Short mmCIF file of C-alpha atoms in Angstrom, two decimals:
data_model
loop_
_atom_site.label_atom_id
_atom_site.label_comp_id
_atom_site.label_asym_id
_atom_site.label_seq_id
_atom_site.Cartn_x
_atom_site.Cartn_y
_atom_site.Cartn_z
CA MET A 1 91.30 60.35 27.10
CA ASN A 2 93.54 61.39 29.96
CA ALA A 3 91.42 62.14 32.99
CA ASN A 4 94.22 64.22 34.48
CA VAL A 5 93.97 66.91 31.83
CA ASN A 6 92.30 69.98 33.29
CA PHE A 7 89.25 70.32 31.07
CA LEU A 8 88.13 73.79 32.11
CA HIS A 9 91.16 75.17 33.99
CA GLU A 10 89.18 75.20 37.21
CA GLN A 11 91.51 77.38 39.25
CA LYS A 12 91.51 80.30 36.79
CA PRO A 13 88.80 82.92 37.36
CA VAL A 14 86.54 83.85 34.47
CA PRO A 15 87.07 87.34 32.99
CA VAL A 16 84.24 89.75 33.74
CA GLY A 17 83.55 90.24 30.04
CA ILE A 18 82.94 86.55 29.48
CA GLN A 19 80.78 86.39 32.59
CA ARG A 20 78.56 89.10 31.15
CA MET A 21 78.28 87.20 27.87
CA VAL A 22 76.28 84.65 29.82
CA LEU A 23 73.52 87.25 29.87
CA VAL A 24 73.14 86.62 26.14
CA ILE A 25 72.55 82.93 26.84
CA LEU A 26 70.12 83.89 29.59
CA LEU A 27 68.27 86.13 27.11
CA LEU A 28 68.08 83.32 24.55
CA THR A 29 66.84 81.03 27.30
CA ILE A 30 64.09 83.51 28.18
CA VAL A 31 63.06 83.81 24.52
CA ALA A 32 62.90 80.02 24.22
CA GLY A 33 60.97 79.90 27.47
CA ILE A 34 58.40 82.43 26.23
CA ALA A 35 57.87 80.40 23.06
CA ASN A 36 57.63 77.30 25.20
CA VAL A 37 55.03 78.87 27.50
CA THR A 38 52.90 79.91 24.53
CA TYR A 39 52.79 76.37 23.14
CA ARG A 40 52.38 74.88 26.62
CA PHE A 41 49.41 77.15 27.31
CA GLU A 42 47.66 75.99 24.16
CA HIS A 43 48.44 72.37 24.96
CA LEU A 44 47.04 72.66 28.50
CA ARG A 45 43.92 74.40 27.21
CA HIS A 46 43.40 71.57 24.73
CA LEU A 47 43.78 68.97 27.51
CA ALA A 48 41.40 70.80 29.80
CA ALA A 49 38.70 71.23 27.17
CA THR A 50 39.03 67.75 25.69
CA TYR A 51 39.59 65.50 28.72
CA TYR A 52 39.32 67.24 32.10
CA HIS A 53 36.43 69.71 31.85
CA PRO A 54 33.66 67.32 33.07
CA TYR A 55 35.71 66.16 36.06
CA LEU A 56 36.83 69.67 37.02
CA SER A 57 33.34 71.14 36.78
CA GLN A 58 31.99 68.52 39.20
CA PHE A 59 34.14 70.05 41.92
CA GLY A 60 33.63 73.66 40.91
CA LEU A 61 37.02 74.02 39.20
CA SER A 62 37.42 75.84 35.91
CA ASP A 63 39.55 75.03 32.89
CA GLU A 64 41.56 78.19 33.58
CA PHE A 65 42.42 76.88 37.04
CA TYR A 66 43.78 73.66 35.50
CA ILE A 67 45.82 75.60 32.92
CA TRP A 68 47.40 78.12 35.31
CA TYR A 69 47.91 75.57 38.09
CA PHE A 70 50.38 73.69 35.91
CA LEU A 71 51.76 76.60 33.93
CA VAL A 72 52.70 78.77 36.94
CA SER A 73 54.46 75.91 38.75
CA GLU A 74 56.39 74.99 35.58
CA ILE A 75 57.42 78.60 34.99
CA LEU A 76 58.60 78.80 38.62
CA LEU A 77 60.72 75.68 38.12
CA ALA A 78 62.33 77.05 34.94
CA LEU A 79 62.95 80.43 36.60
CA VAL A 80 64.71 78.86 39.58
CA PHE A 81 67.06 77.00 37.25
CA ALA A 82 67.68 80.14 35.17
CA VAL A 83 68.15 82.49 38.13
CA THR A 84 70.41 80.02 39.93
CA GLY A 85 72.53 79.70 36.80
CA GLY A 86 72.70 83.48 36.43
CA ILE A 87 73.76 84.00 40.05
CA ILE A 88 76.50 81.38 39.69
CA ALA A 89 77.75 82.86 36.40
CA LEU A 90 77.84 86.47 37.63
CA HIS A 91 79.35 85.71 41.03
CA ARG A 92 82.65 87.49 41.52
CA SER A 93 84.51 84.24 42.30
CA ALA A 94 83.06 82.28 39.36
CA THR A 95 85.45 79.78 37.73
CA TRP A 96 85.25 78.14 34.32
CA SER A 97 83.69 75.07 35.84
CA ALA A 98 81.10 77.21 37.64
CA LEU A 99 80.36 79.06 34.40
CA PHE A 100 79.80 75.75 32.62
CA ALA A 101 77.45 74.68 35.42
CA ALA A 102 75.57 77.97 35.14
CA ILE A 103 74.96 77.56 31.41
CA ALA A 104 73.92 73.93 31.92
CA LEU A 105 71.43 74.94 34.62
CA MET A 106 69.89 77.71 32.53
CA LEU A 107 69.41 75.53 29.45
CA PHE A 108 68.37 72.45 31.41
CA GLY A 109 65.76 74.47 33.31
CA ILE A 110 64.07 75.36 30.05
CA ALA A 111 64.53 71.76 28.89
CA LEU A 112 62.75 70.13 31.84
CA PRO A 113 60.04 67.62 30.88
CA PRO A 114 56.87 69.42 32.12
CA PRO A 115 57.24 72.68 30.17
CA MET A 116 58.55 71.24 26.92
CA HIS A 117 57.38 67.64 26.79
CA ALA A 118 54.34 68.45 24.66
CA LEU A 119 56.53 70.25 22.13
CA VAL A 120 59.23 67.66 21.53
CA THR A 121 56.80 64.75 21.32
CA HIS A 122 54.89 66.18 18.38
CA GLN A 123 55.87 66.70 14.76
CA GLY A 124 56.45 70.16 13.37
CA GLY A 125 59.42 72.02 11.99
CA ILE A 126 58.73 74.97 14.27
CA ASN A 127 59.74 72.83 17.24
CA VAL A 128 63.19 71.88 15.92
CA LEU A 129 64.88 74.88 17.59
CA LEU A 130 63.20 74.10 20.92
CA CYS A 131 64.25 70.47 20.58
CA PHE A 132 67.83 71.64 20.09
CA VAL A 133 67.59 73.75 23.25
CA ARG A 134 66.33 70.76 25.18
CA ALA A 135 68.94 68.39 23.73
CA ILE A 136 71.84 70.77 24.38
CA GLY A 137 70.60 71.59 27.88
CA PHE A 138 70.32 67.91 28.74
CA ALA A 139 73.78 67.11 27.29
CA LEU A 140 75.49 69.99 29.11
CA PHE A 141 73.92 68.98 32.39
CA ILE A 142 75.20 65.40 32.09
CA ILE A 143 78.68 66.62 31.06
CA PHE A 144 78.63 68.91 34.10
CA LEU A 145 78.26 65.79 36.25
CA TYR A 146 81.30 64.30 34.50
CA ILE A 147 83.56 67.29 35.21
CA PHE A 148 82.33 68.65 38.55
CA PRO A 149 83.93 69.98 40.74
CA ASP A 150 87.49 70.36 39.34
CA GLY A 151 86.74 70.61 35.60
CA ARG A 152 88.34 67.28 34.64
CA LEU A 153 86.64 64.44 32.80
CA VAL A 154 86.73 61.68 35.40
CA PRO A 155 86.77 58.70 35.06
CA ARG A 156 88.27 57.88 31.67
CA TRP A 157 85.05 56.47 30.23
CA ALA A 158 83.39 59.84 30.82
CA GLY A 159 85.30 61.20 27.81
CA ILE A 160 83.87 58.52 25.51
CA LEU A 161 80.34 59.04 26.85
CA THR A 162 80.73 62.78 26.36
CA LEU A 163 81.43 62.33 22.65
CA VAL A 164 78.50 59.91 22.29
CA LEU A 165 76.19 62.25 24.19
CA ILE A 166 77.14 65.29 22.11
CA PHE A 167 76.67 63.38 18.84
CA TRP A 168 73.31 61.98 19.96
CA SER A 169 72.09 65.38 21.20
CA LEU A 170 72.90 67.04 17.87
CA ILE A 171 71.20 64.32 15.83
CA TRP A 172 67.90 63.50 17.55
CA PRO A 173 66.25 66.94 17.09
CA LEU A 174 66.69 66.46 13.33
CA TYR A 175 65.99 62.72 13.22
CA PRO A 176 62.72 62.02 15.12
CA PRO A 177 63.24 58.21 15.51
CA LEU A 178 66.14 59.00 17.87
CA ASN A 179 64.03 61.39 19.93
CA PRO A 180 63.95 59.74 23.39
CA TYR A 181 60.61 61.34 24.19
CA ARG A 182 58.90 59.59 21.28
CA LEU A 183 59.97 56.11 22.35
CA PRO A 184 57.34 53.64 23.59
CA HIS A 185 55.96 53.92 27.11
CA ALA A 186 58.53 53.79 29.97
CA LEU A 187 61.53 53.82 27.58
CA PRO A 188 62.00 57.62 27.80
CA PHE A 189 62.34 57.34 31.58
CA LEU A 190 64.83 54.47 31.27
CA VAL A 191 66.96 56.25 28.64
CA LEU A 192 67.16 59.47 30.64
CA THR A 193 67.78 57.59 33.87
CA PHE A 194 70.69 55.78 32.19
CA TRP A 195 72.38 59.05 31.29
CA PHE A 196 71.78 60.57 34.70
CA GLY A 197 73.02 57.31 36.22
CA THR A 198 76.34 57.65 34.37
CA GLY A 199 76.70 61.14 35.86
CA VAL A 200 76.00 59.84 39.36
CA CYS A 201 78.49 56.98 38.84
CA ALA A 202 81.12 59.50 37.73
CA GLN A 203 80.53 61.53 40.88
CA ILE A 204 80.72 58.42 43.06
CA TYR A 205 84.00 57.41 41.38
CA ARG A 206 85.40 60.86 42.09
CA TYR A 207 84.26 60.62 45.71
CA VAL A 208 86.06 57.31 46.26
CA TYR A 209 89.26 57.74 44.23
CA VAL A 210 89.90 61.39 43.35
CA SER A 211 88.29 64.01 45.58
CA ASN A 212 89.69 65.73 48.64
CA PRO A 213 87.45 66.24 51.72
CA VAL A 214 85.92 69.50 50.47
CA GLN A 215 85.24 68.05 47.01
CA ARG A 216 83.64 65.00 48.61
CA GLN A 217 81.14 67.20 50.41
CA GLN A 218 80.45 68.98 47.11
CA THR A 219 79.85 65.61 45.47
CA LYS A 220 77.45 64.62 48.24
CA TRP A 221 75.35 67.72 47.60
CA VAL A 222 75.20 67.17 43.83
CA VAL A 223 74.42 63.44 44.11
CA PHE A 224 71.82 64.12 46.80
CA GLY A 225 70.06 66.79 44.73
CA LEU A 226 70.16 64.73 41.55
CA THR A 227 69.00 61.53 43.28
CA ALA A 228 66.13 63.41 44.91
CA ALA A 229 65.12 64.85 41.53
CA ILE A 230 65.21 61.45 39.77
CA LEU A 231 63.36 59.69 42.58
CA GLY A 232 60.89 62.56 42.76
CA ASP A 233 60.22 62.22 39.03
CA PHE A 234 59.73 58.47 39.36
CA VAL A 235 57.67 58.47 42.57
CA THR A 236 55.34 61.26 41.49
CA HIS A 237 54.69 59.50 38.18
CA ILE A 238 54.66 55.95 39.54
CA ALA A 239 50.89 55.65 39.30
CA TRP A 240 51.04 56.05 35.52
CA TYR A 241 53.89 53.50 35.28
CA ILE A 242 52.06 50.92 37.37
CA PHE A 243 48.67 51.57 35.79
CA PRO A 244 49.33 52.44 32.13
CA SER A 245 45.59 52.07 31.51
CA LEU A 246 44.87 55.29 33.42
CA GLN A 247 42.87 57.52 31.09
CA LYS A 248 43.21 61.24 30.65
CA GLY A 249 40.44 62.93 32.51
CA SER A 250 39.78 60.34 35.20
CA ASP A 251 43.35 60.87 36.46
CA TRP A 252 42.68 64.57 37.16
CA PHE A 253 43.13 64.27 40.94
CA LEU A 254 46.42 62.39 40.56
CA GLN A 255 47.67 65.11 38.22
CA LEU A 256 46.79 67.89 40.63
CA ALA A 257 48.22 66.04 43.64
CA HIS A 258 51.52 65.01 42.06
CA GLN A 259 52.48 68.44 40.63
CA PRO A 260 53.70 70.26 43.79
CA PHE A 261 55.69 67.25 44.97
CA PHE A 262 57.24 66.86 41.52
CA ILE A 263 58.21 70.56 41.35
CA LEU A 264 59.72 70.53 44.84
CA SER A 265 61.78 67.42 44.10
CA GLN A 266 63.14 68.97 40.89
CA LEU A 267 64.03 72.20 42.69
CA LEU A 268 66.43 70.27 44.91
CA ALA A 269 68.81 69.84 41.95
CA PRO A 270 69.66 73.54 41.31
CA VAL A 271 69.61 74.35 45.03
CA ALA A 272 72.05 71.51 45.82
CA ILE A 273 74.35 72.50 42.94
CA ALA A 274 74.36 76.16 44.05
CA VAL A 275 75.21 75.17 47.64
CA SER A 276 77.96 72.89 46.36
CA ILE A 277 79.52 75.58 44.16
CA PHE A 278 79.24 78.42 46.66
CA ARG A 279 80.11 76.07 49.58
CA TYR A 280 77.42 77.67 51.71
CA GLY A 281 76.29 75.18 54.33
CA LEU A 282 78.45 72.59 52.59
CA TRP A 283 78.96 70.48 55.68
CA GLU A 284 75.27 70.20 56.51
CA ILE A 285 74.69 67.57 53.82
CA ASP A 286 75.56 64.67 56.16
CA PHE A 287 72.81 65.74 58.53
CA ILE A 288 70.33 66.16 55.65
CA ILE A 289 71.16 62.73 54.23
CA ASN A 290 70.93 61.23 57.70
CA ARG A 291 67.47 62.69 58.31
CA THR A 292 66.33 61.75 54.80
CA LEU A 293 67.40 58.14 55.27
CA VAL A 294 65.89 57.88 58.75
CA TYR A 295 62.53 59.44 57.97
CA GLY A 296 62.33 57.99 54.47
CA LEU A 297 62.78 54.48 55.85
CA LEU A 298 60.51 55.28 58.79
CA THR A 299 57.70 56.50 56.54
CA THR A 300 57.99 53.49 54.25
CA LEU A 301 58.09 51.01 57.12
CA LEU A 302 55.20 52.55 59.05
CA ALA A 303 53.10 52.80 55.89
CA ALA A 304 53.67 49.10 55.25
CA VAL A 305 52.84 48.25 58.89
CA TRP A 306 49.68 50.39 58.82
CA THR A 307 48.47 48.89 55.55
CA THR A 308 49.12 45.31 56.66
CA THR A 309 47.64 45.81 60.13
CA ALA A 310 44.53 47.55 58.83
CA LYS A 311 43.89 44.81 56.28
CA LEU A 312 44.37 42.01 58.81
CA LEU A 313 42.13 43.70 61.40
CA GLU A 314 39.47 44.31 58.77
CA ILE A 315 39.47 40.59 57.90
CA VAL A 316 39.32 39.62 61.60
CA PHE A 317 36.45 42.01 62.33
CA ALA A 318 34.55 40.87 59.24
CA ARG A 319 34.82 37.21 60.22
CA THR A 320 34.00 37.91 63.86
CA THR A 321 31.07 40.28 63.47
CA GLY A 322 30.02 39.47 59.91
CA GLN A 323 30.16 43.18 59.00
CA SER A 324 32.73 45.38 57.34
CA ALA A 325 34.70 47.42 59.88
CA ALA A 326 37.27 49.16 57.69
CA PRO A 327 37.22 52.51 59.60
CA ILE A 328 37.62 50.77 62.96
CA ALA A 329 40.46 48.63 61.59
CA ALA A 330 42.17 51.71 60.19
CA GLY A 331 41.81 53.48 63.56
CA PHE A 332 43.38 50.59 65.48
CA ALA A 333 46.16 50.42 62.88
CA VAL A 334 46.90 54.13 63.38
CA LEU A 335 47.00 53.57 67.15
CA GLY A 336 49.43 50.68 66.72
CA VAL A 337 51.68 52.70 64.43
CA GLY A 338 51.67 55.56 66.96
CA LEU A 339 52.75 53.22 69.76
CA ILE A 340 55.74 51.86 67.85
CA PHE A 341 56.77 55.15 66.20
CA GLY A 342 59.31 56.23 68.82
CA SER A 343 61.09 52.89 69.22
CA VAL A 344 61.21 52.29 65.45
CA ARG A 345 62.69 55.75 64.87
CA GLU A 346 65.41 55.17 67.48
CA LYS A 347 66.33 51.80 65.98
CA LEU A 348 66.45 53.27 62.46
CA GLU A 349 68.67 56.12 63.68
CA LYS A 350 71.08 53.61 65.22
CA PHE A 351 71.01 51.52 62.04
CA VAL A 352 71.68 54.51 59.77
CA ASN A 353 74.39 55.91 62.02
CA HIS A 354 76.10 52.51 62.31
CA HIS A 355 76.06 51.63 58.62
CA PHE A 356 76.30 55.05 56.97
CA TYR A 357 78.13 57.14 59.58
CA PRO A 358 80.49 54.78 61.44
CA ASN A 359 82.73 57.69 62.47
CA LYS A 360 79.94 59.62 64.18
CA LEU A 361 81.00 60.86 67.60
CA ASP A 362 79.73 58.55 70.34
CA LEU A 363 79.72 60.60 73.56
CA SER A 364 79.16 57.63 75.86
CA ARG A 365 82.09 55.76 74.38
CA GLU A 366 84.58 58.58 73.88
CA PHE A 367 83.92 60.50 77.10
CA VAL A 368 83.16 57.91 79.77
CA GLU A 369 84.55 60.30 82.42
CA PHE A 370 81.52 62.56 81.84
CA LEU A 371 78.96 59.85 82.60
CA PRO A 372 77.12 60.16 85.94
CA GLU A 373 78.62 56.97 87.33
CA ALA A 374 82.20 58.14 86.73
CA ARG A 375 82.40 61.93 86.89
CA ALA A 376 82.29 62.21 90.69
CA THR A 377 85.68 60.49 91.00
CA ILE A 378 87.60 62.47 88.34
CA GLY A 379 89.59 65.63 89.00
CA VAL A 380 89.21 68.91 87.11
CA SER A 381 92.60 68.75 85.40
CA GLU A 382 91.98 65.20 84.15
CA LEU A 383 88.55 66.13 82.82
CA LEU A 384 89.86 69.15 80.93
CA HIS A 385 92.75 67.10 79.57
CA LYS A 386 90.33 64.41 78.37
CA LEU A 387 87.88 66.94 76.89
CA VAL A 388 90.46 68.70 74.74
CA ASP A 389 92.57 65.68 73.75
CA ARG A 390 89.72 63.37 72.76
CA THR A 391 87.79 66.11 70.92
CA LEU A 392 90.83 67.05 68.84
CA GLU A 393 91.69 63.40 68.17
CA VAL A 394 88.24 62.12 67.20
CA LEU A 395 87.24 65.09 65.01
CA HIS A 396 90.72 65.74 63.56
CA ILE A 397 91.01 69.30 64.86
CA GLN A 398 94.38 71.03 64.76
CA TYR A 399 94.24 72.88 68.09
CA GLY A 400 91.89 73.75 70.91
CA ALA A 401 91.56 75.17 74.39
CA VAL A 402 89.23 75.37 77.39
CA PHE A 403 88.51 78.63 79.17
CA LEU A 404 86.82 78.57 82.60
CA GLN A 405 84.95 81.44 84.20
CA ASP A 406 86.46 82.84 87.38
CA ALA A 407 84.73 84.47 90.35
CA LYS A 408 84.69 87.84 88.54
CA GLY A 409 82.97 86.38 85.47
CA GLN A 410 86.11 86.53 83.33
CA LEU A 411 87.21 83.62 81.10
CA GLN A 412 90.64 82.31 82.04
CA LEU A 413 92.68 79.80 80.06
CA ALA A 414 92.53 76.41 81.84
CA GLU A 415 93.69 73.83 79.22
CA ILE A 416 95.36 74.09 75.83
CA ARG A 417 96.69 71.83 73.05
CA ASN A 418 98.90 72.52 70.03
CA LEU A 419 98.73 76.26 70.64
CA SER A 420 100.76 78.95 72.35
CA PRO A 421 99.17 80.15 75.63
CA THR A 422 100.06 83.73 74.70
CA VAL A 423 98.15 83.47 71.43
CA ALA A 424 95.12 81.81 73.06
CA GLU A 425 94.95 84.39 75.86
CA SER A 426 95.02 87.21 73.30
CA PHE A 427 91.60 86.14 71.98
CA GLN A 428 89.06 88.91 72.48
CA TRP A 429 85.87 87.96 74.35
CA HIS A 430 83.66 90.90 73.38
CA GLU A 431 80.25 91.54 74.89
CA GLN A 432 78.27 90.41 71.84
CA LEU A 433 80.06 87.07 71.92
CA PHE A 434 79.26 86.67 75.63
CA ASP A 435 75.57 87.35 74.93
CA LYS A 436 75.48 84.59 72.32
CA MET A 437 77.32 82.12 74.56
CA HIS A 438 74.94 82.68 77.45
CA LYS A 439 72.19 81.22 75.24
CA GLY A 440 74.02 77.88 75.35
CA ILE A 441 74.28 77.53 71.55
CA ALA A 442 77.50 76.53 69.79
CA ILE A 443 78.79 79.50 67.79
CA LYS A 444 80.22 79.08 64.29
CA GLN A 445 82.46 82.01 63.46
CA GLN A 446 83.97 83.08 60.15
CA GLU A 447 86.34 80.61 58.52
CA ASN A 448 89.27 83.00 59.00
CA ASP A 449 88.64 83.47 62.73
CA PHE A 450 91.22 81.99 65.07
CA PHE A 451 88.63 79.81 66.79
CA PRO A 452 86.03 78.86 64.12
CA LEU A 453 83.89 77.16 66.77
CA LEU A 454 83.07 78.18 70.33
CA VAL A 455 81.11 75.72 72.45
CA PRO A 456 79.78 77.21 75.71
CA LEU A 457 79.96 74.90 78.73
CA MET A 458 76.55 75.33 80.31
CA LEU A 459 75.55 74.08 83.76
CA GLN A 460 71.90 73.18 84.27
CA ARG A 461 70.55 74.69 87.51
CA GLY A 462 66.87 73.78 87.53
CA GLU A 463 65.43 75.57 84.53
CA ARG A 464 68.35 78.00 84.30
CA LEU A 465 71.57 77.55 82.33
CA ASP A 466 74.77 79.08 83.70
CA LEU A 467 77.94 79.59 81.68
CA ILE A 468 80.97 78.11 83.45
CA GLY A 469 83.40 78.02 80.54
CA VAL A 470 84.02 77.67 76.80
CA LEU A 471 85.49 74.92 74.64
CA ALA A 472 87.29 76.82 71.84
CA LEU A 473 88.16 74.74 68.78
CA GLY A 474 90.42 75.52 65.84
CA THR A 475 90.40 74.48 62.19
CA ARG A 476 90.08 70.88 60.99
CA GLN A 477 93.12 69.01 59.73
CA ASP A 478 91.34 67.96 56.53
CA GLY A 479 89.87 71.39 55.78
CA ARG A 480 86.32 70.40 56.75
CA HIS A 481 83.94 72.79 58.45
CA TYR A 482 81.73 72.02 61.42
CA SER A 483 78.36 70.61 60.41
CA LEU A 484 75.00 71.24 62.02
CA ASP A 485 74.89 67.68 63.34
CA GLU A 486 78.31 68.18 64.96
CA LEU A 487 77.16 71.43 66.56
CA TRP A 488 74.25 69.65 68.21
CA THR A 489 76.58 66.90 69.37
CA PHE A 490 78.94 69.49 70.83
CA GLU A 491 76.08 71.14 72.72
CA VAL A 492 75.18 67.80 74.35
CA LEU A 493 78.85 67.17 75.11
CA ALA A 494 79.22 70.66 76.59
CA LYS A 495 76.35 70.12 79.06
CA ARG A 496 77.81 66.80 80.19
CA ALA A 497 81.28 68.28 80.44
CA ALA A 498 80.03 71.31 82.36
CA THR A 499 78.26 69.11 84.90
CA ALA A 500 81.34 66.92 85.33
CA ILE A 501 83.63 69.96 85.68
CA TYR A 502 81.32 71.56 88.24
CA ILE A 503 81.17 68.37 90.31
CA ALA A 504 84.96 68.04 90.09
CA GLN A 505 85.33 71.66 91.19
CA LEU A 506 83.01 71.03 94.15
CA ASN A 507 84.98 67.91 95.05
CA THR A 508 88.22 69.84 94.82
CA ALA A 509 86.79 72.65 96.97
CA ASN A 510 85.42 70.17 99.50
CA ILE A 511 88.72 68.31 99.62
CA SER A 512 90.53 71.61 100.05
CA LYS A 513 88.22 72.61 102.90
CA LEU A 514 88.56 69.18 104.47
CA THR A 515 92.35 69.38 104.18
CA GLN A 516 92.33 72.81 105.79
CA GLN A 517 90.12 71.53 108.61
CA ILE A 518 92.39 68.52 109.17
CA THR A 519 95.41 70.81 109.18
CA MET A 520 93.75 73.11 111.70
CA LEU A 521 92.82 70.13 113.88
CA GLU A 522 96.38 68.81 113.71
CA LYS A 523 97.72 72.20 114.74
CA ARG A 524 95.19 72.35 117.57
CA VAL A 525 96.21 68.91 118.75
CA GLU A 526 99.86 70.01 118.72
CA VAL A 527 99.01 73.10 120.77
CA LEU A 528 97.03 71.08 123.29
CA GLU A 529 99.85 68.55 123.52
CA ALA A 530 102.35 71.32 124.15
CA GLN A 531 100.13 72.82 126.84
CA ARG A 532 99.73 69.44 128.49
CA LEU A 533 103.50 68.98 128.66
CA THR A 534 103.98 72.48 130.03
CA PHE A 535 101.53 72.17 132.90
CA GLU A 536 102.12 68.50 133.73
CA PRO A 537 103.23 68.21 137.48
CA LEU A 538 106.67 66.75 138.36
CA ASP A 539 107.06 63.23 139.74
CA PRO A 540 107.86 63.35 143.57
CA LEU A 541 110.51 60.68 143.13
CA ASP A 542 112.43 63.04 140.83
#
């Protein structure tokens, strides 16, 4: 199958009439959901009465609490999928690919394991329709991963897998042996992970070989949300995978504890897809992934250190004192983890930035003129030249300018690149914009504004911040927007630059004053020399 064939004609908008037809699918989804909730309620009541009642009653919890605790969270999860799909489908700029994603989200939300698992794992002709809903929802969601974001089946093998997936999804509701949820323990997770893995691989292939910069950010959001959902499913159920002997009833606390974390992890999938389609906050994903990697690794590492340290200290105390000292060992382990927390976090941040974000702006390397040991010897014009040139070069920005505040508090153009001075000076600095800049926060404007990003140059005077200028930046060469991480980096850069510019201005003013004083002294010396010659007495020999 040719991957270059436009599968859903991505660039063509969807007619309003067809968009409204999605409401029919939403209605069918709600009907299926109501039927699902009815069966799920009965199933939870059976579990509570048969297995969990003695354990719940010991802690003053009722069977109704157990039932509604799970049912409400599962309904919330399905509603988020359905509502997200409806918003995407009815959005005025919806495309065919977005419409496909909306239908997939609505059906997949109803098809999620918690609400429907009890139905598709049991015999009964009444459940065939619900099994079809689940099978179709699952298949559409995987196909969505094959075609997102441009509507083409990429790579080529995605077309073959699509045919296999459709055939399998139409067969297993009617032929129970092919039902993945009736396979032996752990196989359902492996089968579903395989299909989701093919979708992730397709997105990664697109990212490397096909996508433009905007599509790559969209891919990051989808892969991040899907990976979080899969890992959330696995991690929150890991106790049952590791200890298959866990019995219903005695695992009541694990069930209650895992549910909110499971629901939150699954919610990341529709939220990430919605952000990716609407492109709202699209460029923040790098910061989110960065923080997730740093703190995920940090949590894992510190947990391992705490466990190992506590166990070793417990053994040492037991052999030394002959008594168990588990609480004391745990306390010392916590203290040790607290002492190393900061340094470990810094090292992990450097590791993640080096290996996952090699192009991250390094202020100390790119702007050495702004460092304390160098800025006192650099002139204002050289600093402004460096600030604009290096910022545009490193971050691939088309044009930019620096405006400095004069004695009257007005911003005057001081440096410019790739832009007409007349155009730059025509930019309107209204009062509301000044109020925002005085807070020292980088300002992201609308995408169609002439300067999408304004970075105030703030000078630290004790506890007060004074505005001395603005770094105004244009659009990116690759179409990217400015991310939250970049905004924070710009704010740090702006403070360093402001300090360097202020020192350079002081140096220039001091040099100017010194030059004036030298000039005045020279003139005074000339006057005194002239006076000396005028009043010098004549030689008698002459």
